[in-house]
Short mmCIF file of C-alpha atoms in Angstrom, two decimals:
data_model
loop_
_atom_site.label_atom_id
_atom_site.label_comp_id
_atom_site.label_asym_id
_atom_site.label_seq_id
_atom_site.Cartn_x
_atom_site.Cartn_y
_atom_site.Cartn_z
CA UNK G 1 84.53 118.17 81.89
CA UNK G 2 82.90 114.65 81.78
CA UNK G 3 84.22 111.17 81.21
CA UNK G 4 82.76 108.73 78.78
CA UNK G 5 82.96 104.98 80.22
CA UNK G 6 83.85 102.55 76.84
CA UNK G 7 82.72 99.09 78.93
CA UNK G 8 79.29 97.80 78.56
CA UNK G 9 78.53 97.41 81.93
CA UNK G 10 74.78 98.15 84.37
CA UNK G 11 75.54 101.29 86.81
CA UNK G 12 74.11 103.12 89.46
CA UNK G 13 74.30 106.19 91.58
CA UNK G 14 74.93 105.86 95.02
CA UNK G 15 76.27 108.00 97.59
CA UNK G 16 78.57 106.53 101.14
CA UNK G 17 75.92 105.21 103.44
CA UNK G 18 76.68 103.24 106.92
CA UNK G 19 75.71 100.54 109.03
CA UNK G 20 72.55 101.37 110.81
CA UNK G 21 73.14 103.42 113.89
CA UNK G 22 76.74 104.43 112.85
CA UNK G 23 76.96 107.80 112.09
CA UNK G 24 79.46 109.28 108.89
CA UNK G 25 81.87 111.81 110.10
CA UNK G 26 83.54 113.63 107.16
CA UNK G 27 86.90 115.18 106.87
CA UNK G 28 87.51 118.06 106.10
CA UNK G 29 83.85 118.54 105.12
CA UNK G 30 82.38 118.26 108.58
CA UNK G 31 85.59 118.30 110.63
CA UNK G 32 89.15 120.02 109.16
CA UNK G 33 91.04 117.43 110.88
CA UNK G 34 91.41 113.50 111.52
CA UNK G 35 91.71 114.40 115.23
CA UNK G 36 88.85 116.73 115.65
CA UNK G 37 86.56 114.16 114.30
CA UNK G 38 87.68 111.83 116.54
CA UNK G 39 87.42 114.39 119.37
CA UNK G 40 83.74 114.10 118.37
CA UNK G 41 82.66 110.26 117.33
CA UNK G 42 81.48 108.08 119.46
CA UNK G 43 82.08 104.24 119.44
CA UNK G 44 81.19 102.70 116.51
CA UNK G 45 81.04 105.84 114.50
CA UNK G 46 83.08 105.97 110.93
CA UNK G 47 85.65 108.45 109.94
CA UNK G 48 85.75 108.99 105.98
CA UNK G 49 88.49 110.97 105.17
CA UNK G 50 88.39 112.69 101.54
CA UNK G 51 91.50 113.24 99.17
CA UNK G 52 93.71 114.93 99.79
CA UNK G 53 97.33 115.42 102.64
CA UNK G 54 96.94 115.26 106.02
CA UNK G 55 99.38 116.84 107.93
CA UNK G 56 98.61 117.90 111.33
CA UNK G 57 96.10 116.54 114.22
CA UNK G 58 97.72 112.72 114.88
CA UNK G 59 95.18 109.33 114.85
CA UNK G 60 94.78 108.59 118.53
CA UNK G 61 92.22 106.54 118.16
CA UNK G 62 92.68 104.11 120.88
CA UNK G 63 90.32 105.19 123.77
CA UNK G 64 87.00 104.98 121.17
CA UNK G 65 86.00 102.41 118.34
CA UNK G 66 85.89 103.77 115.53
CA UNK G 67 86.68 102.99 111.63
CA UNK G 68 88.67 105.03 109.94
CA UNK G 69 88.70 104.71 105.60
CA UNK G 70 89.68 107.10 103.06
CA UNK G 71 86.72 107.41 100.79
CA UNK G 72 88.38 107.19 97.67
CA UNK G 73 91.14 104.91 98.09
CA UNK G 74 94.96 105.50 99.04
CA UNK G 75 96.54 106.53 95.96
CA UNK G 76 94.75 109.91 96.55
CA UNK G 77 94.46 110.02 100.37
CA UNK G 78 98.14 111.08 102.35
CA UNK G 79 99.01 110.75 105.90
CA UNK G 80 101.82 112.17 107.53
CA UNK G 81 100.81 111.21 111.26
CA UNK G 82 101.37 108.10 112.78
CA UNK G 83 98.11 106.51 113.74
CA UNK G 84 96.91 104.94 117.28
CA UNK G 85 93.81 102.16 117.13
CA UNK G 86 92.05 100.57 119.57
CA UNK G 87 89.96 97.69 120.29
CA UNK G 88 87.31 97.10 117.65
CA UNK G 89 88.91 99.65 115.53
CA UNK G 90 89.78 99.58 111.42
CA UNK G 91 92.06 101.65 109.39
CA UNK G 92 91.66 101.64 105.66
CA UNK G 93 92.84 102.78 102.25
CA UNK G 94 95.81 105.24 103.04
CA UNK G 95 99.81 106.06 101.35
CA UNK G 96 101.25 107.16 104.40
CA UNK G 97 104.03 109.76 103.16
CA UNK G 98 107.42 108.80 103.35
CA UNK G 99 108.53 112.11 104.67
CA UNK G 100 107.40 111.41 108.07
CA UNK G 101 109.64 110.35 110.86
CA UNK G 102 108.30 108.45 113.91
CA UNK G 103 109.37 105.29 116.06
CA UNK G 104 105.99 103.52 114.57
CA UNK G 105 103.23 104.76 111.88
CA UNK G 106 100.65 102.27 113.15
CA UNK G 107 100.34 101.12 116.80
CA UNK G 108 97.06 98.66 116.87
CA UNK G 109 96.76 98.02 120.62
CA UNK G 110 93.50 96.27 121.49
CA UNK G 111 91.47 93.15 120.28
CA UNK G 112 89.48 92.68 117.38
CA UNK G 113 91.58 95.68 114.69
CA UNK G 114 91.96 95.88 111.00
CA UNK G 115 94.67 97.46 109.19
CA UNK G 116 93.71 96.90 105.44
CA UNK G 117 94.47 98.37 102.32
CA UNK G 118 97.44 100.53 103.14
CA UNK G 119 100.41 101.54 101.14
CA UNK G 120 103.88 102.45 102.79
CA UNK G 121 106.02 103.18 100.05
CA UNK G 122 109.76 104.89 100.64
CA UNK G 123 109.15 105.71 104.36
CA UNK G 124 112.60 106.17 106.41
CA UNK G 125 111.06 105.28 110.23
CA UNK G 126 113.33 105.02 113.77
CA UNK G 127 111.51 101.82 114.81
CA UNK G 128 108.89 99.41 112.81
CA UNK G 129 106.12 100.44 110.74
CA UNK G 130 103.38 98.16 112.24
CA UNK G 131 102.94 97.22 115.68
CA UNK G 132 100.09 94.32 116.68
CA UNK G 133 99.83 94.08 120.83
CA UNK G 134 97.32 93.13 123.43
CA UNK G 135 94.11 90.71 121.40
CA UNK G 136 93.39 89.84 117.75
CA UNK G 137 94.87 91.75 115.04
CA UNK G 138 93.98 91.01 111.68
CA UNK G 139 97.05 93.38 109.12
CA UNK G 140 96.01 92.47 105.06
CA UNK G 141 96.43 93.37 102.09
CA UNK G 142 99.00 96.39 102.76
CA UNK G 143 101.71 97.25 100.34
CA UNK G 144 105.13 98.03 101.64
CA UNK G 145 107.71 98.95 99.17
CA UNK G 146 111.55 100.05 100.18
CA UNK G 147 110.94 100.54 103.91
CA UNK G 148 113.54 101.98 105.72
CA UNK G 149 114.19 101.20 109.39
CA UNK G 150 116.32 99.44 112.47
CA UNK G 151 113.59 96.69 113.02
CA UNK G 152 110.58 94.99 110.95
CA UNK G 153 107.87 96.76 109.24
CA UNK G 154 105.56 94.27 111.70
CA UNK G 155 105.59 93.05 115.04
CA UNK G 156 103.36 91.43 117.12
CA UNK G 157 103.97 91.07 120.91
CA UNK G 158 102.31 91.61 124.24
CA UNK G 159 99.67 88.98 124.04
CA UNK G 160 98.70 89.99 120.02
CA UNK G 161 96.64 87.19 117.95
CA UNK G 162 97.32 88.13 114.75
CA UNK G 163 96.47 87.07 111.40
CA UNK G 164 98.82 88.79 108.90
CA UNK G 165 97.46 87.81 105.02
CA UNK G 166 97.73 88.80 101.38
CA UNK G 167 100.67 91.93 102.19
CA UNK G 168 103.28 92.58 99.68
CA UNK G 169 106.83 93.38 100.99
CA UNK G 170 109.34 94.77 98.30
CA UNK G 171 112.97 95.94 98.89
CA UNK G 172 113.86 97.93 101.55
CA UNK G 173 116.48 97.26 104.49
CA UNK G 174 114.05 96.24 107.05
CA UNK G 175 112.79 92.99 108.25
CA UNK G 176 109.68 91.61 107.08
CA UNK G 177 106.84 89.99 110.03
CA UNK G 178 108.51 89.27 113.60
CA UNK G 179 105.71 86.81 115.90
CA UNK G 180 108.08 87.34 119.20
CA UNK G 181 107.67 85.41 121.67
CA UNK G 182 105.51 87.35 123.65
CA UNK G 183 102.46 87.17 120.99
CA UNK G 184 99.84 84.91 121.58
CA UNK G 185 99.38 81.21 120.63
CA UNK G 186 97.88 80.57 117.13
CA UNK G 187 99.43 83.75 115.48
CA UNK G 188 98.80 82.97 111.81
CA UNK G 189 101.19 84.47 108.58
CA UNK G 190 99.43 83.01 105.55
CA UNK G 191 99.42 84.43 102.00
CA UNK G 192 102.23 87.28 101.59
CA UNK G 193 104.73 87.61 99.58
CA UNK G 194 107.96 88.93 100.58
CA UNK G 195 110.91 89.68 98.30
CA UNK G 196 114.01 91.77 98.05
CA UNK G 197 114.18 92.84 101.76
CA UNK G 198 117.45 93.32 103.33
CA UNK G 199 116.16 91.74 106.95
CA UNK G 200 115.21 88.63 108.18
CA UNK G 201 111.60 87.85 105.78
CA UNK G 202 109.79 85.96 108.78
CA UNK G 203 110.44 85.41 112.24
CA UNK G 204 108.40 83.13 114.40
CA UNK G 205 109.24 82.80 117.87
CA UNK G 206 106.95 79.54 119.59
CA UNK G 207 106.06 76.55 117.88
CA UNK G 208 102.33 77.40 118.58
CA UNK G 209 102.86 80.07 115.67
CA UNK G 210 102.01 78.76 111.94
CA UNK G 211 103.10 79.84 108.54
CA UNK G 212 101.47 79.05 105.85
CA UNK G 213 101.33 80.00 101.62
CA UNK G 214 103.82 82.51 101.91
CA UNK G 215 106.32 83.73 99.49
CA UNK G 216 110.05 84.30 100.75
CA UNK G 217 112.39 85.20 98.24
CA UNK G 218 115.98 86.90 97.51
CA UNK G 219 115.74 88.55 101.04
CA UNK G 220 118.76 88.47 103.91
CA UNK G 221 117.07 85.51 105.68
CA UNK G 222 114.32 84.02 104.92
CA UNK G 223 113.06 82.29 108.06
CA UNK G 224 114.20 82.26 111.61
CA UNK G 225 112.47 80.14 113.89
CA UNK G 226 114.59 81.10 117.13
CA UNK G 227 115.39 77.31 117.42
CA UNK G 228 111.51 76.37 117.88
CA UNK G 229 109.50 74.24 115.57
CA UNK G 230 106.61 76.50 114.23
CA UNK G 231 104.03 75.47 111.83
CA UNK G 232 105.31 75.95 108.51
CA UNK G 233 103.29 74.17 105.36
CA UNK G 234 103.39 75.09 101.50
CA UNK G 235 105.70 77.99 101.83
CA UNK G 236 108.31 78.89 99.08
CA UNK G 237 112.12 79.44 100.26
CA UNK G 238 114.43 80.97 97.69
CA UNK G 239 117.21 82.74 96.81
CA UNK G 240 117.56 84.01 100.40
CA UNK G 241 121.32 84.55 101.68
CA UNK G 242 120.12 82.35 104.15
CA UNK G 243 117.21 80.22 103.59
CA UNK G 244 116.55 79.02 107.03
CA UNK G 245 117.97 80.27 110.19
CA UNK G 246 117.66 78.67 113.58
CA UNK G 247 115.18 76.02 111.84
CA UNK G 248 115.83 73.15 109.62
CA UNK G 249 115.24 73.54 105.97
CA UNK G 250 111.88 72.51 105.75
CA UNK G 251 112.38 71.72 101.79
CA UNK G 252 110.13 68.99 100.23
CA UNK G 253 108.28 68.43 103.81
CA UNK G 254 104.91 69.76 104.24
CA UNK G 255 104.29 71.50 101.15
CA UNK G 256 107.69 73.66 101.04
CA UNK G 257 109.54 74.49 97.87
CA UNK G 258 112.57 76.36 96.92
CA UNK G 259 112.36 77.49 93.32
CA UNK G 260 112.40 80.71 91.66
CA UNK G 261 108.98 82.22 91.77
CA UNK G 262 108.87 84.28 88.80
CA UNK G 263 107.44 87.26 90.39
CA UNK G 264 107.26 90.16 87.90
CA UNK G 265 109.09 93.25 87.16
CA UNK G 266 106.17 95.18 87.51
CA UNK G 267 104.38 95.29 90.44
CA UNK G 268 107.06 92.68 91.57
CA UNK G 269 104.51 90.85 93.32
CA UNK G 270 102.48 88.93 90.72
CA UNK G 271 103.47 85.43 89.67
CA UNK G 272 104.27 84.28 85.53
CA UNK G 273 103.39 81.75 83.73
CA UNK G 274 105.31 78.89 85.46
CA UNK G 275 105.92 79.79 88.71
CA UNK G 276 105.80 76.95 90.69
CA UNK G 277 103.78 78.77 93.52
CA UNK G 278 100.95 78.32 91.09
CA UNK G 279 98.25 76.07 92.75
CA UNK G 280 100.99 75.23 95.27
CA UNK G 281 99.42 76.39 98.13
CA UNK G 282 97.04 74.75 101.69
CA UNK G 283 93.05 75.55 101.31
CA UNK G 284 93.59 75.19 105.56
CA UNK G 285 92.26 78.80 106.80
CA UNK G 286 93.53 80.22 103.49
CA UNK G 287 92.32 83.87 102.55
CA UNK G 288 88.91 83.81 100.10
CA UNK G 289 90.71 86.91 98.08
CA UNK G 290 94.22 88.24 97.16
CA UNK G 291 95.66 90.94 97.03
CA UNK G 292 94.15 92.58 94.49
CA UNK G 293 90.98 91.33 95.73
CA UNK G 294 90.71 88.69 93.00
CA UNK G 295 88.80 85.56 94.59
CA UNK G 296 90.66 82.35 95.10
CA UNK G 297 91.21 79.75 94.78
CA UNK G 298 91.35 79.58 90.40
CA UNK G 299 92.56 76.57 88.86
CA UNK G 300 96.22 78.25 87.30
CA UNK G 301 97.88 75.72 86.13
CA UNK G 302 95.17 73.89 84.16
CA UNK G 303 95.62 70.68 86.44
CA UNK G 304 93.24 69.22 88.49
CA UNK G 305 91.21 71.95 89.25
CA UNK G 306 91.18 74.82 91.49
CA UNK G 307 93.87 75.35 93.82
CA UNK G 308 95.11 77.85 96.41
CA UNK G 309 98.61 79.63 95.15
CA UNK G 310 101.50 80.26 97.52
CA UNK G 311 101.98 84.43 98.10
CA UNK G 312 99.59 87.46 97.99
CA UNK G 313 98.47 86.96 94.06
CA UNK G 314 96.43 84.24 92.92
CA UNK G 315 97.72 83.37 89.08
CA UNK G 316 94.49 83.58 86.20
CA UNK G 317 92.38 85.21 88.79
CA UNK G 318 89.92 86.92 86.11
CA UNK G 319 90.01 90.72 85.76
CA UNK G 320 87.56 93.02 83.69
CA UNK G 321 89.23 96.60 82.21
CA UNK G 322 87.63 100.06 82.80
CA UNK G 323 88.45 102.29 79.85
CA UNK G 324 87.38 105.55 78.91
CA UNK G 325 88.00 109.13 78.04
CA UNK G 326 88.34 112.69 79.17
CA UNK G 327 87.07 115.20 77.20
CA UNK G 328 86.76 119.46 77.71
CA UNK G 329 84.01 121.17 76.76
CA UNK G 330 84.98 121.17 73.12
CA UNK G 331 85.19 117.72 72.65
CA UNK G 332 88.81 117.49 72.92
CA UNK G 333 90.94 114.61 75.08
CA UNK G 334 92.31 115.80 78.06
CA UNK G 335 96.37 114.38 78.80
CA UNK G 336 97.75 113.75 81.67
CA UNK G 337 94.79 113.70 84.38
CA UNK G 338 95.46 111.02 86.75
CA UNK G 339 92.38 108.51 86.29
CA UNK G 340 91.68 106.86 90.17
CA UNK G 341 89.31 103.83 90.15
CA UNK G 342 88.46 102.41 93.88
CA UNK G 343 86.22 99.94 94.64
CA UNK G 344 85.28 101.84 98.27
CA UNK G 345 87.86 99.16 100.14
CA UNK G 346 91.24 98.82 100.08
CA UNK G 347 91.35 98.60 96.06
CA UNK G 348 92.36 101.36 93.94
CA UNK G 349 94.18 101.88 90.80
CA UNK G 350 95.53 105.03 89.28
CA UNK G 351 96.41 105.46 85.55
CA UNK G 352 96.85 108.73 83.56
CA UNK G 353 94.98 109.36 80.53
CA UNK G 354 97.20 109.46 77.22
CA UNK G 355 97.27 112.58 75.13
CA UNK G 356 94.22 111.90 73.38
CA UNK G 357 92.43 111.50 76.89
CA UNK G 358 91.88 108.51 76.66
CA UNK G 359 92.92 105.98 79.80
CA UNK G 360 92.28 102.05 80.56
CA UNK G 361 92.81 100.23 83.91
CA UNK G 362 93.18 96.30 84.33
CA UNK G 363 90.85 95.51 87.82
CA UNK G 364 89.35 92.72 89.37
CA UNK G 365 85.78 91.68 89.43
CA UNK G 366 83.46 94.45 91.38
CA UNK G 367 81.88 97.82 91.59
CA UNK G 368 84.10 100.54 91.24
CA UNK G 369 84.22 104.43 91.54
CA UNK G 370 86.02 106.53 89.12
CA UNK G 371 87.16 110.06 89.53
CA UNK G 372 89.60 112.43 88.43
CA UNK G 373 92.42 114.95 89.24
CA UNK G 374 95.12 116.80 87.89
CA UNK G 375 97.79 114.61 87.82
CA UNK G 376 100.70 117.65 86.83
CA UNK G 377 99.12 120.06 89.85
CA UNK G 378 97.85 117.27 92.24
CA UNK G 379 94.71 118.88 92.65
CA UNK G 380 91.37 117.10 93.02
CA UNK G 381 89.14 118.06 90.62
CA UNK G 382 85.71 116.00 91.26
CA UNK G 383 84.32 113.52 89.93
CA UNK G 384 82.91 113.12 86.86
CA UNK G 385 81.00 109.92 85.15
CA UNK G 386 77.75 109.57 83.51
CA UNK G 387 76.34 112.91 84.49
CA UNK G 388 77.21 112.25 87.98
CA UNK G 389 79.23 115.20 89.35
CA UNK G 390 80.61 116.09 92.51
CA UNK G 391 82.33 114.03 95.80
CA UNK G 392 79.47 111.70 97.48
CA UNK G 393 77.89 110.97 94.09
CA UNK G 394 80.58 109.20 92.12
CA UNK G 395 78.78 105.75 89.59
CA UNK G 396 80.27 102.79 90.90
CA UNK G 397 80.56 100.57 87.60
CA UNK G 398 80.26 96.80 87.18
CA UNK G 399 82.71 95.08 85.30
CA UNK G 400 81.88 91.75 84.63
#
């Protein structure tokens, strides 16, 4: 089987390389679970994790530092283990499968963690989904879509400085971010978009806390300030049962609106044409990328110039397509294999080719890997682009 890329665009070959000194431990190549490759990396090793569901062997990461990715993105990589990191740890590019039951999926105890790239779509959990405690934390640019719980899908507490940017919360009965009281002075919440939760959207707990560029709309609450005077600049209020709790409405003052955003159907995250988050938004510490990875800031609106937007997508950032076919040996298109393109981060996008084989995805500027699988069977197939065959030797394309 091969693929046939229709973009004019320079590529090369490349196969997953690390930092100097870091050594690649792969699963299940090298290691048939997450756990037994931990067992055997030491600090500052990297864990890549190939497609497929992992089931057994937990993440206890926590006494090691280690980074832990899914090498081709999360819409082909399942967990169903809850995952512990510690300090000067990462975890990237995973669905987590809402079949699995645990008090918290992601426990980042320690200073100086990532948790990027994530997806947490349907889960049902007895507790919160992520939980930020004891040094910096930096959570971004993790999807979370009808979460189920009896708390928030994240908390930080016990001394956490974190810096929670670019997520997208959809739906779901949970609360959104909680900053308790207990987290640490200069916890920053800039650049997500929250929408449609049944919870409280944000809750900030000391006035040394700051909130900035975020999107809070049609949820049970939208803020709650537990009576303290937090930071709070260019955010966007709206349609909330209750707007503000505990806190004054901070409408008109320091950059805060309340209109209707005009997120779309489809992701649900994205702003139209219009919304009045457009350009809306502080430059102060704001994120250099959304969510999608586009960069900011882009001039949206068409009025004096460039300008960050309020929530996790930045409005006319500039996006390339990838578009292409899959052929059998005869020639023929190929319906209904599930077409993944990752840019080796936290980006991926999966479309399904149509029933002449032929597929198109809508990405942001970058290098990207395609590959293929079965999308009726679930089965990874390879990867196939340009003569390139096999895991480890996928073309990363440039769309310009």
């Amino acid at each position: 089987m091969t693929a046939a890329l229709l973009l004019a665009a320079s590529v090369v070959v490349a196969a997953p390389t690390a930092a100097k000194g870091r050594a690649v431990l792969q699963v299940p190549q090298d290691y048939a679970t997450i756990a037994l490759a931990i067992d055997a990396a030491d600090n500052g090793d990297e864990i890549a994790v190939a497609p497929g569901s992992y089931y057994f062997g937990g993440i206890d990461a926590s006494p090691k530092e280690l980074t832990i990715r899914s090498t081709h993105g999360p819409a082909v990589t399942a967990l169903q283990i809850d995952a512990e990191l510690g300090s000067n740890s990462a975890l990237i590019g995973f669905t987590f499968d809402p079949q699995f039951q645990s008090s918290r999926l992601v426990n980042a105890n320690g200073n100086n963690i990532l948790v990027s790239g994530n997806i947490f779509d349907g889960i049902d959990i007895n507790g919160g989904v992520i939980w930020a405690q004891g040094g910096a934390v930096t959570i971004t640019r993790n999807l979370f879509r009808n979460v189920e719980c009896n708390g928030v899908i994240i908390s930080a507490f016990s001394g956490a400085e974190v810096v929670v940017s670019n997520n997208v919360m959809l739906g779901g009965d949970c609360g959104g971010i909680s900053v308790t009281s207990s987290a640490a002075a200069g916890s920053t919440v800039i650049n997500n978009t929250i929408s449609g939760t049944a919870g409280t959207g944000l809750y900030l707990a000391e006035a040394s806390f700051v909130a900035r560029n975020n999107i809070l709309a049609g949820n049970g609450v939208g803020v709650n300030a537990g009576g303290n005077m937090p930071t709070f600049e260019n955010n966007l209020v709206f349609g909330n049962s209750t707007d503000y709790q505990n806190y004054p409405d901070q409408t008109g003052s320091n950059g805060n609106i309340s209109a209707d955003p005009l997120l779309g159907a489809s992701p649900g995250y994205r702003l139209g044409a219009g919304s009045p988050a457009i350009d809306a938004g502080s430059a102060i510490v704001a994120p250099a990328i959304d969510f999608d990875g586009s960069t900011r800031p882009v001039d949206g609106d068409g009025v004096g110039g460039a300008a960050h937007d309020i929530g996790a997508h930045e409005f006319g950032a500039p996006f390339g397509t990838i578009a292409g076919s899959v052929v059998n040996e005869d020639g023929r298109g190929v319906a209904s294999m599930c077409v993944s393109v990752w840019d080796g981060g936290s980006r991926s996008v999966v479309v399904a080719t149509n029933g002449d084989g032929t597929y198109s995805a809508e990405v942001a500027p970058d290098s990207y890997t395609v590959e293929f699988e079965d999308c009726v069977f679930g089965v990874f197939d390879g990867e196939w682009y340009d003569g390139a065959a096999g895991p480890g030797n996928a073309t990363p394309v440039v769309v310009a």
